[in-house]
PDB file of C-alpha atoms in Angstrom:
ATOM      1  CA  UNK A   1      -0.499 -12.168  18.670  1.00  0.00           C
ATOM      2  CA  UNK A   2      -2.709 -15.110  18.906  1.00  0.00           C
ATOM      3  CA  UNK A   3      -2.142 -17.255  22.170  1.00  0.00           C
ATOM      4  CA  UNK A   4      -1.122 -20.391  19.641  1.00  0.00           C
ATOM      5  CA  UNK A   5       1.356 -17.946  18.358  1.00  0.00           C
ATOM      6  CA  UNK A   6       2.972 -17.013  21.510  1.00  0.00           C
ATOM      7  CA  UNK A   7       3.823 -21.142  22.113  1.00  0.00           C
ATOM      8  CA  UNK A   8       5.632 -20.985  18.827  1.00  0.00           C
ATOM      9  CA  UNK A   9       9.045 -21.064  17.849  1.00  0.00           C
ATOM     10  CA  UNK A  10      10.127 -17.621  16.315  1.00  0.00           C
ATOM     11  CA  UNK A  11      10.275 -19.632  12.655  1.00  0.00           C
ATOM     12  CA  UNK A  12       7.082 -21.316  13.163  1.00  0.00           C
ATOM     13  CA  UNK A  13       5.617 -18.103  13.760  1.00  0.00           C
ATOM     14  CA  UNK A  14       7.228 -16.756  10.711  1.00  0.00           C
ATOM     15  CA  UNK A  15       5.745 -19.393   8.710  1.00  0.00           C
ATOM     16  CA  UNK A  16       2.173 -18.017  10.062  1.00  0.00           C
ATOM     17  CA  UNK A  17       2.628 -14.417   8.617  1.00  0.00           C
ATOM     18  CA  UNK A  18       0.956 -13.710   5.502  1.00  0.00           C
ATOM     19  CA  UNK A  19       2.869 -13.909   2.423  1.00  0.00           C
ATOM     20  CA  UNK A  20       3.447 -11.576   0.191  1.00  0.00           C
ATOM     21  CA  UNK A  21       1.441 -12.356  -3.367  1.00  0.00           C
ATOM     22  CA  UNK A  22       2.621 -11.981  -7.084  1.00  0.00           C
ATOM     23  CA  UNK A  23       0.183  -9.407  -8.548  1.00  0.00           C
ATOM     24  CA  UNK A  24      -0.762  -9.274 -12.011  1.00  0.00           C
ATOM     25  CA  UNK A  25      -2.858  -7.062 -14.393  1.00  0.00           C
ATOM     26  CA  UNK A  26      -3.106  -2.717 -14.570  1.00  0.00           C
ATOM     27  CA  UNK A  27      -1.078  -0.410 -11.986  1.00  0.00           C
ATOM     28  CA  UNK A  28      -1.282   2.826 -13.432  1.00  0.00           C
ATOM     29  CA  UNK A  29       0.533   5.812 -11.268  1.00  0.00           C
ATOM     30  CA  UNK A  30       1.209   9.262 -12.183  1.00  0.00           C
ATOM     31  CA  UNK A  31       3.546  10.963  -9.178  1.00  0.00           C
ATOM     32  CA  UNK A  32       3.831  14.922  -9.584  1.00  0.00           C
ATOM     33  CA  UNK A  33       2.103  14.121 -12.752  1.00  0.00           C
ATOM     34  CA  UNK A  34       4.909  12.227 -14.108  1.00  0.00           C
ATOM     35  CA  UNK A  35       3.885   8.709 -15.073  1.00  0.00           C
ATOM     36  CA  UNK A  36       5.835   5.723 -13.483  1.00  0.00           C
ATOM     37  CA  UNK A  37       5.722   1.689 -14.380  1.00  0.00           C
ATOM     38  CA  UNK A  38       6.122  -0.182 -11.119  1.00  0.00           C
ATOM     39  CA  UNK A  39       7.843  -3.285 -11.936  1.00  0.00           C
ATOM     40  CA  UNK A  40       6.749  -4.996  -8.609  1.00  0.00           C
ATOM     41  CA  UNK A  41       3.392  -5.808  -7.917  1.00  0.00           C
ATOM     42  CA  UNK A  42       2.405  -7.120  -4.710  1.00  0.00           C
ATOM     43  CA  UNK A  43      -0.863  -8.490  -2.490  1.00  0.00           C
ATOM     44  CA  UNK A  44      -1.342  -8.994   1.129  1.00  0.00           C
ATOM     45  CA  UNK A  45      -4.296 -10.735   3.289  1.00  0.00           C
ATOM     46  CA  UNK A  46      -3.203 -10.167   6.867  1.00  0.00           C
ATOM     47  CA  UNK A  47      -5.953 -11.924   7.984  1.00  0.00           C
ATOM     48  CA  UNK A  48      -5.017 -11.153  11.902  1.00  0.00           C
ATOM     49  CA  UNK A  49      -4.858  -7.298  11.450  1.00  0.00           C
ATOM     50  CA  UNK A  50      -7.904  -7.903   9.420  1.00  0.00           C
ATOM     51  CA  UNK A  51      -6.554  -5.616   6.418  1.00  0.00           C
ATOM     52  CA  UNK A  52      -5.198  -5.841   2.705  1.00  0.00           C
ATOM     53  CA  UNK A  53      -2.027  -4.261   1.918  1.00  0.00           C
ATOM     54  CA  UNK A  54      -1.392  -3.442  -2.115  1.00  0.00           C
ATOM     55  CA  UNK A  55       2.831  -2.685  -2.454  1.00  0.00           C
ATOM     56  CA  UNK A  56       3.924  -1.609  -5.837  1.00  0.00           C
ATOM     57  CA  UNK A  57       7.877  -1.035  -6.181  1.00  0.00           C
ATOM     58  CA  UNK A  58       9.535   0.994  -8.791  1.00  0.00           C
ATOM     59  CA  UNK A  59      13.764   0.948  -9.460  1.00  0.00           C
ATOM     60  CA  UNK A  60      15.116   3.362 -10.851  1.00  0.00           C
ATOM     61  CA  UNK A  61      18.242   1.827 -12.511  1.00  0.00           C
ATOM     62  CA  UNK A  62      18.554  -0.332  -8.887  1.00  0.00           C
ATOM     63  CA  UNK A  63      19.627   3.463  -7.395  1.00  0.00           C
ATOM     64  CA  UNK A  64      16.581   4.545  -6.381  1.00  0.00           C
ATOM     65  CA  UNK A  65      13.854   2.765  -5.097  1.00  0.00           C
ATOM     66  CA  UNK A  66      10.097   3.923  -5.095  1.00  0.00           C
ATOM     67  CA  UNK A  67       6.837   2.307  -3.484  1.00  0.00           C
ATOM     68  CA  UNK A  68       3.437   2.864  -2.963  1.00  0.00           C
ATOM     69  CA  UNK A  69       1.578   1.033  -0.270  1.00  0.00           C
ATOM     70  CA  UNK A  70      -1.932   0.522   0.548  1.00  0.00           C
ATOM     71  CA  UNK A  71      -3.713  -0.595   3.262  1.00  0.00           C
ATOM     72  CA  UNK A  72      -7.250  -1.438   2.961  1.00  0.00           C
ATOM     73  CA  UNK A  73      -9.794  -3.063   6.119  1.00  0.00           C
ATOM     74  CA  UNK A  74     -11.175  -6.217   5.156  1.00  0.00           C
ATOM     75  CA  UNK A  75     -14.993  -4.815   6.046  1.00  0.00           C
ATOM     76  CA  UNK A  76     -14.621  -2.238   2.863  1.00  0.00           C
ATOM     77  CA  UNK A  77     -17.191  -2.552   0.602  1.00  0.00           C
ATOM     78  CA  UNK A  78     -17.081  -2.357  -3.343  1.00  0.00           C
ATOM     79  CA  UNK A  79     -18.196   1.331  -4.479  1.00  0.00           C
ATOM     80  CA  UNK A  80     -17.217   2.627  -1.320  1.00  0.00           C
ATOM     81  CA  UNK A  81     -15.386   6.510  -1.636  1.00  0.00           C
ATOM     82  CA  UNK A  82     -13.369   6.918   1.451  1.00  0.00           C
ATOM     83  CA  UNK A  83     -11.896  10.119   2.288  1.00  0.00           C
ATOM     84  CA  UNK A  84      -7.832   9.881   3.179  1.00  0.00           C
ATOM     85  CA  UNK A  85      -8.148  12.519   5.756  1.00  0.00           C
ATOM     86  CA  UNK A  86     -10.344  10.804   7.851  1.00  0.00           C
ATOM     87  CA  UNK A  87      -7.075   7.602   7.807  1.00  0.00           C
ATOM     88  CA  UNK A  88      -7.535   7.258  12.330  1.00  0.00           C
ATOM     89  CA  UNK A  89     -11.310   6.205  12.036  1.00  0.00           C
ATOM     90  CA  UNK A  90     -11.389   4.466   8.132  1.00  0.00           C
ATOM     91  CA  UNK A  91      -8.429   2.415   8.926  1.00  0.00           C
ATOM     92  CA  UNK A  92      -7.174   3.097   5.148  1.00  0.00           C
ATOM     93  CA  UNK A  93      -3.642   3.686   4.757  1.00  0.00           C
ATOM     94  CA  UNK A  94      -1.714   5.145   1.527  1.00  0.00           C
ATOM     95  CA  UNK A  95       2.058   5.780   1.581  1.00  0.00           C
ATOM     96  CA  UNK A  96       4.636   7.025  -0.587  1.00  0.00           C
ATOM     97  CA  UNK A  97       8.449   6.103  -0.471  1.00  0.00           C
ATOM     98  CA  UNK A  98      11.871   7.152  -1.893  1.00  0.00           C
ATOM     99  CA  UNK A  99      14.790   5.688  -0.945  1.00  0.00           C
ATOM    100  CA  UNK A 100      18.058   6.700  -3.008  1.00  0.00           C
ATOM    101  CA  UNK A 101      21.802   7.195  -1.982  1.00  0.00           C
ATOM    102  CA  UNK A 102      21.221  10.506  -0.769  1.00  0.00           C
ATOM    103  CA  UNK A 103      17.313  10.623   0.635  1.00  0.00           C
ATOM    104  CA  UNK A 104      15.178   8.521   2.227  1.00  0.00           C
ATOM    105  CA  UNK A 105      11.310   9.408   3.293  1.00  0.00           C
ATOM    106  CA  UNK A 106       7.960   7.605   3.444  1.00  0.00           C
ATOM    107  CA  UNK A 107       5.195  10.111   3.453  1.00  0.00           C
ATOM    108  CA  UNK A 108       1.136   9.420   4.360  1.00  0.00           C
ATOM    109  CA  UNK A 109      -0.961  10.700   1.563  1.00  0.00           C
ATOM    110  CA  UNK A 110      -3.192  12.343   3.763  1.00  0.00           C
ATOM    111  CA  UNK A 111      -5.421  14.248   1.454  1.00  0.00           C
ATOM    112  CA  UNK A 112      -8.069  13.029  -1.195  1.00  0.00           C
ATOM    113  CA  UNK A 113      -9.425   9.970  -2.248  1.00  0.00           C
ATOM    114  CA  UNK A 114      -9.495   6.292  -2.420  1.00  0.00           C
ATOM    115  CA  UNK A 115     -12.328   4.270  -4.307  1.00  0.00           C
ATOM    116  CA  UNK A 116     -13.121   0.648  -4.327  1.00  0.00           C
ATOM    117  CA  UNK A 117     -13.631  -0.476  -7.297  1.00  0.00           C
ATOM    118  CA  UNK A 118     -13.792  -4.278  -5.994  1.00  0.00           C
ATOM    119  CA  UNK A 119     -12.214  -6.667  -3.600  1.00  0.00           C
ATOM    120  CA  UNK A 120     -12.623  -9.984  -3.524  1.00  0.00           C
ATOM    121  CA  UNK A 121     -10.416 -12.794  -1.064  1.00  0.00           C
ATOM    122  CA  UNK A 122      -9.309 -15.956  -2.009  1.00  0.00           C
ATOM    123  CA  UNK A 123      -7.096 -15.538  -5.002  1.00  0.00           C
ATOM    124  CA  UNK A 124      -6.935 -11.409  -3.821  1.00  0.00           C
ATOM    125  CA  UNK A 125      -8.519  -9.606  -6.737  1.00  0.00           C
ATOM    126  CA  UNK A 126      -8.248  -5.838  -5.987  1.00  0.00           C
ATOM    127  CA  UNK A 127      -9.593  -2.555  -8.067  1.00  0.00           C
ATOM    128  CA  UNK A 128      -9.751   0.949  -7.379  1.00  0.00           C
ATOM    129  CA  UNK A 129      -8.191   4.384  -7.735  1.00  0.00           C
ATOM    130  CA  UNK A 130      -6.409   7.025  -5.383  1.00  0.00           C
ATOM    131  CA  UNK A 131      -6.110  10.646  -5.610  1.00  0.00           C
ATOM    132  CA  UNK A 132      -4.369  11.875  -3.223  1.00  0.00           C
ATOM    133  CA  UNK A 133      -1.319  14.590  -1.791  1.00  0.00           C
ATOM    134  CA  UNK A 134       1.047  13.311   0.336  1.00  0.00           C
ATOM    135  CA  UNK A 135       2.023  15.239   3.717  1.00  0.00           C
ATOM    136  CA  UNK A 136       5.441  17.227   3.340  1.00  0.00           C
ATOM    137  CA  UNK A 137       8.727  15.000   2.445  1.00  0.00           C
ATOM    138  CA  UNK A 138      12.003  16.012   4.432  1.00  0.00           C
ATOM    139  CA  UNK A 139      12.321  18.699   1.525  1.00  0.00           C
ATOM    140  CA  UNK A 140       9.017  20.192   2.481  1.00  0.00           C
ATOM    141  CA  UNK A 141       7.634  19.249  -0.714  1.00  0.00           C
ATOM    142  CA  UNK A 142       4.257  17.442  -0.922  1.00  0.00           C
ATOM    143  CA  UNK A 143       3.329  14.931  -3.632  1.00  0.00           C
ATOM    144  CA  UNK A 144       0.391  14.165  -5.764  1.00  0.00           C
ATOM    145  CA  UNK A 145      -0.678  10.661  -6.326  1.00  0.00           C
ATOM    146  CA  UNK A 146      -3.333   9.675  -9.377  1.00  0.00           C
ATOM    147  CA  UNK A 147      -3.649   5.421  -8.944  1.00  0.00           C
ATOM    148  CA  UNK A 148      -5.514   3.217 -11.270  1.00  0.00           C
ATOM    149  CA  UNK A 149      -5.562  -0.604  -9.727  1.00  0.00           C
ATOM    150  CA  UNK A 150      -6.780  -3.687 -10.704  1.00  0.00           C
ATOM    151  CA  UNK A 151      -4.450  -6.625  -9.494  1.00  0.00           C
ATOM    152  CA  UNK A 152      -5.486 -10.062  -8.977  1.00  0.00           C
ATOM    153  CA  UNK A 153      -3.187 -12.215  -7.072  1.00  0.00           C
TER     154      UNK A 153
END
């Protein structure tokens, strides 16, 4: 935290965090090969931790809740392939998430690929794809995610 921050009130800092953006155009996600619409689209400049965050939310008949999260560095480059398994020295996160009644995980995908189609600040406009496998869920089961992005904010 910024030393400005720290003299804050705990709602003026609040008002300081980045909000969470309205996305709009293609999210295309296939999860075990099964295709799911994500009815929440979301963008994030953090511009403190110096990273984008993508968060797409699917509900399943508001009983189960799915997301996908991404977390990209703001020095990324357009065309850029980065490799998921090297996530400690790329800085690029991906996460998948269940929460239902009876289970609740998030799981790194750990595994494949993520490419940067673009990225531009401002209004956030964001394209790319992951292909990835997730590390095991508490059922021991791992999960393959195939991402198509392009959001704009």
């Amino acid at each position: 935290m910024t030393a400005n921050a720290q003299q804050l009130s705990p709602e003026q800092q609040k008002l300081l965090r980045p909000k969470a953006l309205n996305a709009t155009g293609t999210f295309n996600a296939l999860i075990d090969a099964v295709q799911v619409d994500f009815q929440t689209l979301t963008l994030v400049h953090d511009r403190e931790q110096a990273i984008y965050r993508l968060i797409a939310r699917h509900a399943d008949n508001s009983v189960t809740v799915t997301k996908i999260t991404i977390e990209l560095p703001n020095n990324l480059r357009p065309g850029q392939v980065i490799q998921l398994d090297q996530w400690m020295s790329n800085e690029v996160n991906a996460w998948y998430a269940v929460k239902s009644p009876t289970t609740h995980y998030i799981v790194r995908c750990s595994t494949g690929t993520l490419i940067l189609g673009s990225l531009q600040a401002g209004t956030i406009k964001i394209s790319g794809t992951l292909d990835g496998i997730t590390d095991k869920d508490v059922n021991w089961n791992t999960h393959t995610l195939k991402v198509e992005f392009d959001l704009t904010s």
